[in-house]
C-alpha cells in the first residue's frame, strides 16, 4: 500500500530508514527537458575585475555545466547506450593496464543534457588568446584533448573547432619529450609527438600532442599543459569539443598542475543549472570522508575505500572483500564522473537489489527497462512515495546516505515509471557513477589521500 506524503510527519520509528521520493519534482525536471528545445546557453561565470594571473597551486574554482531533447524516452535510451559504452571503455583500459605490469581555479560544470549525454561538461579556455570550449569532465581518463583544425575527420560539436595556428602559445611536443614517452601509444611524425586514444566503445582520437595554455574564466591561466590536438576523431562524444582528463595518471590535468586537491558538484542531470569544478579549494566542514586508494597496476582510476552498502538502515550481507582491490589489481570500487549509472559486481548487486525489492513491496513492480532490472510504476495520485534509504558505508563507521532521487530515476516520456538506478556487472570492478553523486560536492584530497562527499553543497 502506498503511504501518502501527508503521513510523513507522523512516521513511526520503524520508518526512520525510509525516505520520500519527490515523484512530482523528478517528473517536472523531465518535462522541462522535453519543453526545452533552444540552443545551449553559456552559464553565467563570475567575472573578477583584475588582470590575468598565472596558476600557482593556490585555490582555483572552474563553474560545472545540461542539453535538450524533444522526447525523454529517447534521451534515456541515448544516455544508457553511451553509458554502457563508457563502462566498456573503463574495463578495456583496466584490462590493458593489468596486462602491462595558489590562485583560485574554477570552471563551470553542466549536465550534458542538451547533447543527450549522461556525462557532465566543463567550460575551459584553450590557447592564447583563449577560445572557450565545452569538454567532457572525466575522472576515469588522463589524456585531455580537443578536436583541431585541419580536420581529417571530426564529429559535430557545439563550439567552433580549435585552430592551433591562431594560438601564440601552441607548441608541439618532441618525440623524446618526457610527456610524449608517458603516453600509452606514442608516435613520431617528423620529430613531433603523436598520440592516439581508443576507447572501449570504439570511439577514438588521433593527432598531435602539444603544450598549450588553458584558462579558467578570464583571470587565471595555466601554461605548458600537454593536451591532444585531434585531427582524426570519431565516436559518441555528444557535441563536446573533447575530453578533460581528471584521472590519477601523470598526464591528467591535476597531475600536470600539481594540484593538492580538486572537487566538483554535479547538478541534477535534467537541469540547466551549473555548478563548479574547483582546484585546491577547501572542502565543506560536514563532509563524509573515505580513503582514496591506489592500485599499483593502474594509476588512472580514483579508487575509494567502500566497505559496505545499507538498504533501509540494514547492512546488506556480502563479504567486504568483494569491494577490495585484489593482489592482481582486479576488483575495487572507483568513483567516476563519466559513468552515469553505478555498477556493482553481481555478487554485490544481487543482494543489494533483493534487499531493495523486499523493502519496496508497497510499490507496483514494473519489471525491467534496458539495463535496469528493478522498475516501478508510481501512482498518479501521489506526489511522493516512500522508498527505503540507501547508504554507502566507509571505514570507521562513516556513512553516506543518498537522496531518493539519486537511486530512483524516471526513464520514459508520459509515464511514471521509475527504475532503481544501479546495475550489475559480470566483472570484478565496481563503479560509483554520476547519478549517485548528484547534488553533492565530491572532493579528492590528493595530498592526504581521501575522498570527501558533501551533500547539498552545489
Tab-separated table of C-alpha atoms in Angstrom:
chain	number	residue	atom	x	y	z
A	1	UNK	CA	0.000	0.000	0.000
A	2	UNK	CA	1.279	3.483	-0.828
A	3	UNK	CA	1.752	5.915	2.019
A	4	UNK	CA	0.825	9.494	1.025
A	5	UNK	CA	3.297	12.273	1.745
A	6	UNK	CA	0.925	13.800	4.270
A	7	UNK	CA	1.748	10.983	6.686
A	8	UNK	CA	5.474	11.695	6.678
A	9	UNK	CA	5.420	13.957	9.699
A	10	UNK	CA	3.975	11.233	11.863
A	11	UNK	CA	6.187	8.382	10.717
A	12	UNK	CA	6.896	5.727	13.312
A	13	UNK	CA	10.399	4.784	14.412
A	14	UNK	CA	10.263	1.803	12.040
A	15	UNK	CA	10.133	4.279	9.154
A	16	UNK	CA	13.271	6.199	10.110
A	17	UNK	CA	15.341	4.420	7.470
A	18	UNK	CA	12.858	5.176	4.708
A	19	UNK	CA	12.536	8.451	2.867
A	20	UNK	CA	10.137	10.054	0.447
A	21	UNK	CA	10.883	10.240	-3.261
A	22	UNK	CA	9.632	13.507	-4.764
A	23	UNK	CA	7.926	11.964	-7.785
A	24	UNK	CA	6.341	15.220	-8.934
A	25	UNK	CA	9.654	17.080	-8.722
A	26	UNK	CA	11.524	14.426	-10.719
A	27	UNK	CA	8.837	14.357	-13.393
A	28	UNK	CA	8.816	18.150	-13.535
A	29	UNK	CA	12.527	18.107	-14.362
A	30	UNK	CA	11.836	15.524	-17.090
A	31	UNK	CA	9.007	17.635	-18.540
A	32	UNK	CA	11.309	20.659	-18.593
A	33	UNK	CA	13.802	18.608	-20.588
A	34	UNK	CA	11.099	17.881	-23.175
A	35	UNK	CA	9.944	21.511	-23.339
A	36	UNK	CA	13.455	22.987	-23.663
A	37	UNK	CA	14.480	22.868	-27.283
A	38	UNK	CA	16.508	26.042	-27.558
A	39	UNK	CA	20.271	26.201	-28.261
A	40	UNK	CA	22.578	25.737	-25.335
A	41	UNK	CA	23.211	28.873	-23.322
A	42	UNK	CA	26.534	29.566	-21.715
A	43	UNK	CA	26.335	29.520	-17.910
A	44	UNK	CA	26.984	32.689	-16.039
A	45	UNK	CA	30.567	32.968	-14.835
A	46	UNK	CA	31.542	35.390	-12.085
A	47	UNK	CA	33.919	37.928	-13.585
A	48	UNK	CA	36.544	39.450	-11.332
A	49	UNK	CA	37.952	42.865	-12.348
A	50	UNK	CA	41.650	42.017	-12.149
A	51	UNK	CA	44.426	41.247	-14.638
A	52	UNK	CA	45.078	37.660	-15.801
A	53	UNK	CA	47.011	35.535	-13.325
A	54	UNK	CA	49.298	32.565	-13.785
A	55	UNK	CA	48.263	29.475	-11.837
A	56	UNK	CA	50.386	28.970	-8.698
A	57	UNK	CA	48.751	26.000	-6.918
A	58	UNK	CA	46.515	28.122	-4.695
A	59	UNK	CA	42.754	27.540	-4.661
A	60	UNK	CA	41.185	27.715	-8.113
A	61	UNK	CA	37.406	27.289	-8.798
A	62	UNK	CA	36.016	26.434	-12.669
A	63	UNK	CA	31.876	26.721	-12.994
A	64	UNK	CA	30.319	22.757	-13.892
A	65	UNK	CA	27.527	22.717	-16.620
A	66	UNK	CA	22.802	20.021	-19.465
A	67	UNK	CA	21.425	19.603	-23.031
A	68	UNK	CA	17.675	19.140	-24.624
A	69	UNK	CA	15.706	16.562	-26.458
A	70	UNK	CA	12.090	16.574	-27.522
A	71	UNK	CA	11.497	13.112	-26.103
A	72	UNK	CA	12.612	11.983	-22.658
A	73	UNK	CA	12.428	8.288	-23.622
A	74	UNK	CA	14.878	8.747	-26.496
A	75	UNK	CA	17.098	10.808	-24.201
A	76	UNK	CA	17.133	7.931	-21.702
A	77	UNK	CA	17.920	5.416	-24.454
A	78	UNK	CA	20.759	7.591	-25.729
A	79	UNK	CA	22.195	8.171	-22.261
A	80	UNK	CA	22.165	4.494	-21.348
A	81	UNK	CA	23.706	3.438	-24.674
A	82	UNK	CA	26.552	5.898	-24.137
A	83	UNK	CA	26.879	4.803	-20.536
A	84	UNK	CA	27.270	1.149	-21.489
A	85	UNK	CA	29.932	2.184	-23.999
A	86	UNK	CA	31.737	4.272	-21.378
A	87	UNK	CA	31.820	1.367	-18.919
A	88	UNK	CA	33.239	-0.903	-21.636
A	89	UNK	CA	35.936	1.721	-22.154
A	90	UNK	CA	36.813	1.744	-18.433
A	91	UNK	CA	37.052	-2.042	-18.337
A	92	UNK	CA	39.105	-2.087	-21.530
A	93	UNK	CA	41.623	0.368	-20.066
A	94	UNK	CA	41.843	-1.647	-16.852
A	95	UNK	CA	42.475	-4.821	-18.840
A	96	UNK	CA	45.223	-3.064	-20.804
A	97	UNK	CA	46.866	-1.749	-17.610
A	98	UNK	CA	46.766	-5.156	-15.934
A	99	UNK	CA	48.298	-6.758	-18.966
A	100	UNK	CA	51.326	-4.467	-18.673
A	101	UNK	CA	52.654	-4.877	-15.370
A	102	UNK	CA	47.502	29.250	-5.411
A	103	UNK	CA	45.136	31.351	-7.221
A	104	UNK	CA	41.529	30.184	-7.172
A	105	UNK	CA	40.873	27.942	-10.160
A	106	UNK	CA	37.221	27.493	-11.044
A	107	UNK	CA	35.331	26.416	-14.149
A	108	UNK	CA	31.613	25.986	-14.915
A	109	UNK	CA	30.252	22.431	-14.957
A	110	UNK	CA	26.907	21.495	-16.533
A	111	UNK	CA	24.986	18.314	-17.287
A	112	UNK	CA	25.299	17.051	-20.859
A	113	UNK	CA	21.513	17.193	-21.194
A	114	UNK	CA	21.236	19.229	-24.381
A	115	UNK	CA	23.631	16.901	-26.178
A	116	UNK	CA	21.674	13.833	-24.962
A	117	UNK	CA	24.650	12.895	-22.825
A	118	UNK	CA	24.683	11.356	-19.357
A	119	UNK	CA	28.078	12.967	-18.740
A	120	UNK	CA	28.989	16.406	-17.416
A	121	UNK	CA	30.700	19.201	-19.334
A	122	UNK	CA	33.218	21.774	-18.160
A	123	UNK	CA	33.860	25.130	-19.852
A	124	UNK	CA	37.592	25.657	-20.500
A	125	UNK	CA	39.650	28.228	-22.368
A	126	UNK	CA	42.327	26.872	-24.719
A	127	UNK	CA	45.205	28.821	-26.296
A	128	UNK	CA	46.227	32.496	-26.464
A	129	UNK	CA	44.002	34.352	-26.994
A	130	UNK	CA	41.757	31.860	-25.229
A	131	UNK	CA	38.891	30.205	-27.097
A	132	UNK	CA	36.298	28.572	-24.829
A	133	UNK	CA	35.057	25.009	-25.290
A	134	UNK	CA	32.681	22.557	-23.662
A	135	UNK	CA	34.633	19.415	-22.777
A	136	UNK	CA	33.547	16.187	-21.092
A	137	UNK	CA	34.772	16.086	-17.491
A	138	UNK	CA	36.093	12.580	-16.821
A	139	UNK	CA	37.783	11.288	-13.661
A	140	UNK	CA	38.353	7.964	-15.452
A	141	UNK	CA	40.748	9.355	-18.107
A	142	UNK	CA	44.148	11.050	-18.110
A	143	UNK	CA	44.797	12.498	-21.567
A	144	UNK	CA	42.931	15.741	-22.269
A	145	UNK	CA	42.254	16.507	-25.935
A	146	UNK	CA	40.069	18.516	-28.262
A	147	UNK	CA	39.261	18.495	-31.977
A	148	UNK	CA	41.637	20.612	-34.059
A	149	UNK	CA	41.923	22.129	-37.495
A	150	UNK	CA	42.682	20.924	-40.050
A	151	UNK	CA	40.176	18.102	-39.629
A	152	UNK	CA	40.835	14.847	-41.402
A	153	UNK	CA	37.747	13.523	-39.635
A	154	UNK	CA	35.780	15.415	-36.987
A	155	UNK	CA	32.381	14.757	-35.412
A	156	UNK	CA	29.882	17.569	-34.845
A	157	UNK	CA	30.468	19.766	-31.808
A	158	UNK	CA	28.630	22.791	-30.420
A	159	UNK	CA	31.662	25.130	-30.391
A	160	UNK	CA	33.861	26.098	-33.370
A	161	UNK	CA	36.755	23.691	-33.850
A	162	UNK	CA	40.049	24.829	-32.284
A	163	UNK	CA	42.596	26.334	-34.653
A	164	UNK	CA	46.113	25.819	-33.226
A	165	UNK	CA	47.656	28.226	-35.742
A	166	UNK	CA	45.622	31.041	-34.166
A	167	UNK	CA	47.228	30.497	-30.737
A	168	UNK	CA	50.575	32.084	-29.883
A	169	UNK	CA	51.204	29.549	-27.087
A	170	UNK	CA	50.630	26.330	-29.051
A	171	UNK	CA	53.863	24.284	-29.096
A	172	UNK	CA	54.128	20.707	-30.456
A	173	UNK	CA	55.998	18.318	-28.163
A	174	UNK	CA	59.026	16.423	-29.415
A	175	UNK	CA	59.039	12.658	-29.746
A	176	UNK	CA	61.649	12.280	-26.992
A	177	UNK	CA	59.933	14.581	-24.503
A	178	UNK	CA	59.001	13.135	-21.128
A	179	UNK	CA	55.292	13.710	-21.680
A	180	UNK	CA	55.326	12.077	-25.099
A	181	UNK	CA	57.022	8.976	-23.722
A	182	UNK	CA	54.393	8.827	-20.941
A	183	UNK	CA	51.602	8.196	-23.490
A	184	UNK	CA	50.239	4.655	-23.756
A	185	UNK	CA	50.632	4.720	-27.547
A	186	UNK	CA	53.134	7.442	-28.530
A	187	UNK	CA	54.018	8.042	-32.163
A	188	UNK	CA	56.520	10.209	-34.002
A	189	UNK	CA	55.940	12.265	-37.149
A	190	UNK	CA	58.801	14.424	-38.449
A	191	UNK	CA	60.119	14.839	-34.923
A	192	UNK	CA	56.717	15.760	-33.467
A	193	UNK	CA	54.874	13.677	-30.879
A	194	UNK	CA	51.695	11.963	-31.996
A	195	UNK	CA	49.027	10.487	-29.716
A	196	UNK	CA	46.075	8.167	-30.093
A	197	UNK	CA	43.393	7.148	-27.636
A	198	UNK	CA	40.932	4.382	-28.495
A	199	UNK	CA	38.039	3.905	-26.083
A	200	UNK	CA	36.160	0.697	-25.311
A	201	UNK	CA	33.152	1.763	-27.415
A	202	UNK	CA	35.431	2.190	-30.484
A	203	UNK	CA	35.408	5.988	-30.117
A	204	UNK	CA	38.836	7.403	-30.867
A	205	UNK	CA	41.020	10.481	-31.209
A	206	UNK	CA	44.301	10.709	-33.091
A	207	UNK	CA	46.511	13.744	-33.595
A	208	UNK	CA	49.412	15.789	-32.333
A	209	UNK	CA	50.456	16.013	-28.683
A	210	UNK	CA	51.317	19.582	-27.773
A	211	UNK	CA	51.861	22.021	-24.924
A	212	UNK	CA	49.267	24.757	-24.624
A	213	UNK	CA	47.865	27.301	-22.172
A	214	UNK	CA	44.494	26.518	-20.610
A	215	UNK	CA	42.341	29.168	-18.941
A	216	UNK	CA	39.810	29.112	-16.131
A	217	UNK	CA	37.456	32.001	-16.646
A	218	UNK	CA	39.039	35.303	-17.616
A	219	UNK	CA	41.557	35.744	-14.815
A	220	UNK	CA	43.650	32.575	-14.349
A	221	UNK	CA	45.683	30.603	-16.873
A	222	UNK	CA	47.920	27.537	-16.669
A	223	UNK	CA	50.765	27.457	-19.224
A	224	UNK	CA	52.566	24.492	-20.757
A	225	UNK	CA	49.839	21.862	-20.288
A	226	UNK	CA	50.157	18.778	-22.506
A	227	UNK	CA	46.953	18.167	-24.488
A	228	UNK	CA	45.987	16.239	-27.583
A	229	UNK	CA	45.158	18.206	-30.715
A	230	UNK	CA	42.921	15.720	-32.504
A	231	UNK	CA	42.772	15.822	-36.299
A	232	UNK	CA	41.012	12.453	-36.686
A	233	UNK	CA	38.217	11.790	-34.199
A	234	UNK	CA	35.031	9.777	-34.029
A	235	UNK	CA	32.529	8.204	-31.665
A	236	UNK	CA	29.972	9.056	-29.028
A	237	UNK	CA	31.222	12.390	-27.751
A	238	UNK	CA	27.815	14.138	-27.983
A	239	UNK	CA	28.709	17.655	-29.073
A	240	UNK	CA	31.636	18.245	-26.705
A	241	UNK	CA	34.858	19.633	-28.179
A	242	UNK	CA	36.880	16.943	-26.439
A	243	UNK	CA	37.685	15.467	-23.063
A	244	UNK	CA	39.087	16.981	-19.848
A	245	UNK	CA	41.043	14.248	-18.042
A	246	UNK	CA	40.922	14.250	-14.227
A	247	UNK	CA	42.352	10.766	-13.636
A	248	UNK	CA	45.311	9.819	-11.462
A	249	UNK	CA	47.978	9.333	-14.121
A	250	UNK	CA	50.930	11.617	-14.860
A	251	UNK	CA	49.249	13.216	-17.900
A	252	UNK	CA	45.976	14.148	-16.177
A	253	UNK	CA	45.240	17.821	-15.512
A	254	UNK	CA	45.516	17.554	-11.685
A	255	UNK	CA	48.898	15.831	-12.032
A	256	UNK	CA	50.285	18.319	-14.557
A	257	UNK	CA	49.051	21.246	-12.443
A	258	UNK	CA	50.453	19.614	-9.291
A	259	UNK	CA	47.096	20.224	-7.635
A	260	UNK	CA	46.810	19.205	-3.993
A	261	UNK	CA	43.064	18.642	-4.388
A	262	UNK	CA	40.139	19.156	-6.728
A	263	UNK	CA	36.382	18.987	-6.287
A	264	UNK	CA	33.182	19.204	-8.287
A	265	UNK	CA	29.462	19.255	-7.664
A	266	UNK	CA	27.179	17.598	-10.205
A	267	UNK	CA	23.813	19.320	-10.622
A	268	UNK	CA	20.626	17.394	-11.404
A	269	UNK	CA	21.211	15.596	-14.709
A	270	UNK	CA	17.915	17.003	-16.093
A	271	UNK	CA	18.727	20.560	-15.107
A	272	UNK	CA	20.141	23.577	-16.956
A	273	UNK	CA	21.756	24.762	-13.725
A	274	UNK	CA	25.532	24.924	-13.354
A	275	UNK	CA	27.992	24.274	-10.572
A	276	UNK	CA	31.778	24.399	-10.346
A	277	UNK	CA	34.933	22.362	-10.742
A	278	UNK	CA	37.458	23.695	-8.204
A	279	UNK	CA	41.175	23.099	-7.783
A	280	UNK	CA	42.988	23.457	-4.436
A	281	UNK	CA	39.861	24.585	-2.600
A	282	UNK	CA	38.823	23.795	0.985
A	283	UNK	CA	36.226	21.071	1.473
A	284	UNK	CA	32.962	21.757	3.384
A	285	UNK	CA	33.136	21.092	7.122
A	286	UNK	CA	30.335	18.491	7.207
A	287	UNK	CA	31.883	16.117	4.658
A	288	UNK	CA	31.833	12.327	4.871
A	289	UNK	CA	35.405	11.190	4.262
A	290	UNK	CA	36.519	7.907	2.730
A	291	UNK	CA	40.001	6.548	1.927
A	292	UNK	CA	41.372	7.336	-1.543
A	293	UNK	CA	43.113	4.120	-2.542
A	294	UNK	CA	45.755	3.349	-5.148
A	295	UNK	CA	46.055	0.365	-7.447
A	296	UNK	CA	49.665	-0.469	-8.306
A	297	UNK	CA	48.514	-1.881	-11.650
A	298	UNK	CA	46.621	1.188	-12.893
A	299	UNK	CA	47.170	4.793	-11.864
A	300	UNK	CA	44.293	6.404	-13.795
A	301	UNK	CA	41.278	5.378	-11.710
A	302	UNK	CA	40.204	7.007	-8.428
A	303	UNK	CA	39.530	4.103	-6.031
A	304	UNK	CA	37.520	4.613	-2.858
A	305	UNK	CA	37.520	2.506	0.319
A	306	UNK	CA	33.877	1.393	0.265
A	307	UNK	CA	33.269	-1.246	2.947
A	308	UNK	CA	29.536	-1.923	2.623
A	309	UNK	CA	26.084	-0.839	1.479
A	310	UNK	CA	22.948	-0.466	3.603
A	311	UNK	CA	19.326	-0.579	2.481
A	312	UNK	CA	16.608	0.651	4.811
A	313	UNK	CA	19.164	1.044	7.590
A	314	UNK	CA	20.199	-2.617	7.384
A	315	UNK	CA	23.684	-3.608	6.142
A	316	UNK	CA	23.411	-5.862	3.096
A	317	UNK	CA	25.200	-9.133	3.733
A	318	UNK	CA	28.104	-9.926	1.419
A	319	UNK	CA	31.861	-10.369	2.027
A	320	UNK	CA	33.541	-6.953	2.236
A	321	UNK	CA	36.452	-8.451	0.287
A	322	UNK	CA	34.239	-8.203	-2.824
A	323	UNK	CA	34.781	-4.428	-2.718
A	324	UNK	CA	38.548	-4.570	-2.218
A	325	UNK	CA	41.367	-4.304	-4.746
A	326	UNK	CA	42.896	-7.746	-5.195
A	327	UNK	CA	46.592	-8.556	-5.272
A	328	UNK	CA	46.262	-8.985	-9.036
A	329	UNK	CA	44.891	-5.426	-9.393
A	330	UNK	CA	41.345	-6.555	-10.101
A	331	UNK	CA	38.262	-5.581	-8.134
A	332	UNK	CA	37.830	-2.481	-6.022
A	333	UNK	CA	35.453	0.472	-6.352
A	334	UNK	CA	36.142	3.599	-8.391
A	335	UNK	CA	34.395	6.965	-8.326
A	336	UNK	CA	33.825	8.047	-11.935
A	337	UNK	CA	32.175	11.230	-13.181
A	338	UNK	CA	31.881	9.798	-16.703
A	339	UNK	CA	29.757	6.774	-15.760
A	340	UNK	CA	26.053	7.563	-15.386
A	341	UNK	CA	24.619	4.543	-13.561
A	342	UNK	CA	26.579	2.897	-10.734
A	343	UNK	CA	27.724	-0.639	-11.452
A	344	UNK	CA	28.214	-3.250	-8.738
A	345	UNK	CA	29.792	-6.636	-9.317
A	346	UNK	CA	26.983	-9.186	-9.438
A	347	UNK	CA	27.921	-10.823	-6.127
A	348	UNK	CA	27.242	-7.434	-4.509
A	349	UNK	CA	24.489	-6.143	-6.773
A	350	UNK	CA	22.089	-9.073	-6.412
A	351	UNK	CA	21.842	-8.957	-2.590
A	352	UNK	CA	21.588	-5.122	-2.682
A	353	UNK	CA	18.851	-5.252	-5.293
A	354	UNK	CA	16.965	-8.004	-3.488
A	355	UNK	CA	17.088	-6.061	-0.230
A	356	UNK	CA	15.664	-3.013	-2.001
A	357	UNK	CA	12.910	-5.079	-3.631
A	358	UNK	CA	11.958	-6.703	-0.324
A	359	UNK	CA	11.600	-3.312	1.345
A	360	UNK	CA	9.681	-1.816	-1.599
A	361	UNK	CA	6.692	-4.135	-1.661
A	362	UNK	CA	4.458	-1.086	-1.294
A	363	UNK	CA	5.460	-0.112	-4.850
A	364	UNK	CA	3.946	-1.535	-8.036
A	365	UNK	CA	6.715	-3.570	-9.672
A	366	UNK	CA	7.045	-2.891	-13.423
A	367	UNK	CA	9.777	-5.334	-14.447
A	368	UNK	CA	12.902	-4.450	-16.438
A	369	UNK	CA	13.902	-1.497	-18.597
A	370	UNK	CA	17.101	-1.806	-20.643
A	371	UNK	CA	19.987	-2.311	-18.179
A	372	UNK	CA	17.669	-1.749	-15.170
A	373	UNK	CA	16.056	-4.893	-13.768
A	374	UNK	CA	14.018	-3.244	-10.983
A	375	UNK	CA	11.434	-0.672	-12.071
A	376	UNK	CA	8.158	0.552	-10.612
A	377	UNK	CA	5.013	2.269	-11.888
A	378	UNK	CA	4.273	5.023	-9.405
A	379	UNK	CA	0.619	6.084	-8.984
A	380	UNK	CA	-0.530	9.395	-10.414
A	381	UNK	CA	-2.499	10.089	-7.233
A	382	UNK	CA	0.618	10.701	-5.123
A	383	UNK	CA	3.244	13.406	-5.377
A	384	UNK	CA	5.621	11.481	-3.087
A	385	UNK	CA	6.173	7.803	-2.314
A	386	UNK	CA	8.080	6.085	0.458
A	387	UNK	CA	11.260	4.236	-0.523
A	388	UNK	CA	13.943	2.527	1.589
A	389	UNK	CA	17.023	4.606	2.326
A	390	UNK	CA	20.256	3.682	0.531
A	391	UNK	CA	23.658	4.460	2.003
A	392	UNK	CA	27.321	3.773	1.313
A	393	UNK	CA	29.381	2.609	4.291
A	394	UNK	CA	33.050	3.509	4.648
A	395	UNK	CA	35.726	2.567	7.171
A	396	UNK	CA	35.388	3.758	10.748
A	397	UNK	CA	31.599	3.670	10.706
A	398	UNK	CA	31.313	6.591	8.297
A	399	UNK	CA	28.100	6.579	6.300
A	400	UNK	CA	26.830	8.494	3.269
A	401	UNK	CA	23.035	8.467	2.881
A	402	UNK	CA	21.864	9.011	-0.704
A	403	UNK	CA	18.852	11.174	-1.584
A	404	UNK	CA	15.997	9.118	-3.037
A	405	UNK	CA	16.373	10.918	-6.391
A	406	UNK	CA	19.933	9.577	-6.610
A	407	UNK	CA	18.768	5.982	-6.951
A	408	UNK	CA	15.163	6.140	-8.213
A	409	UNK	CA	15.002	7.876	-11.606
A	410	UNK	CA	12.313	8.397	-14.306
A	411	UNK	CA	13.003	6.715	-17.642
A	412	UNK	CA	10.095	7.297	-20.045
A	413	UNK	CA	8.132	10.150	-21.550
A	414	UNK	CA	4.496	10.370	-20.480
A	415	UNK	CA	4.732	7.751	-17.760
A	416	UNK	CA	5.528	7.467	-14.072
A	417	UNK	CA	7.950	4.580	-14.475
A	418	UNK	CA	10.944	4.907	-12.142
A	419	UNK	CA	13.878	2.499	-12.011
A	420	UNK	CA	16.396	1.533	-9.347
A	421	UNK	CA	19.484	3.286	-10.736
A	422	UNK	CA	22.097	0.603	-10.093
A	423	UNK	CA	23.140	-2.220	-12.394
A	424	UNK	CA	25.099	-5.424	-12.063
A	425	UNK	CA	28.284	-6.291	-13.909
A	426	UNK	CA	29.996	-9.593	-14.554
A	427	UNK	CA	33.411	-8.068	-13.955
A	428	UNK	CA	35.099	-7.530	-10.600
A	429	UNK	CA	35.299	-3.712	-10.820
A	430	UNK	CA	32.503	-1.678	-9.191
A	431	UNK	CA	31.807	1.956	-10.148
A	432	UNK	CA	30.067	4.800	-8.308
A	433	UNK	CA	28.528	6.787	-11.162
A	434	UNK	CA	27.333	10.352	-11.507
A	435	UNK	CA	23.649	9.688	-10.735
A	436	UNK	CA	24.671	8.684	-7.226
A	437	UNK	CA	26.983	11.720	-6.952
A	438	UNK	CA	24.284	14.249	-7.906
A	439	UNK	CA	23.794	17.229	-5.634
A	440	UNK	CA	26.902	16.689	-3.517
A	441	UNK	CA	30.376	18.155	-3.692
A	442	UNK	CA	32.963	15.428	-4.217
A	443	UNK	CA	36.454	16.436	-3.079
A	444	UNK	CA	39.577	14.472	-3.987
A	445	UNK	CA	42.223	15.380	-1.401
A	446	UNK	CA	45.291	14.163	-3.267
A	447	UNK	CA	47.755	15.302	-0.609
A	448	UNK	CA	46.062	13.449	2.265
A	449	UNK	CA	44.628	10.588	0.165
A	450	UNK	CA	40.927	10.681	0.881
A	451	UNK	CA	37.656	11.465	-0.903
A	452	UNK	CA	35.080	13.679	0.812
A	453	UNK	CA	31.369	13.670	-0.016
A	454	UNK	CA	29.391	16.773	0.967
A	455	UNK	CA	25.627	16.618	0.285
A	456	UNK	CA	23.797	19.788	-0.785
A	457	UNK	CA	26.983	21.759	-1.499
A	458	UNK	CA	26.482	22.701	-5.163
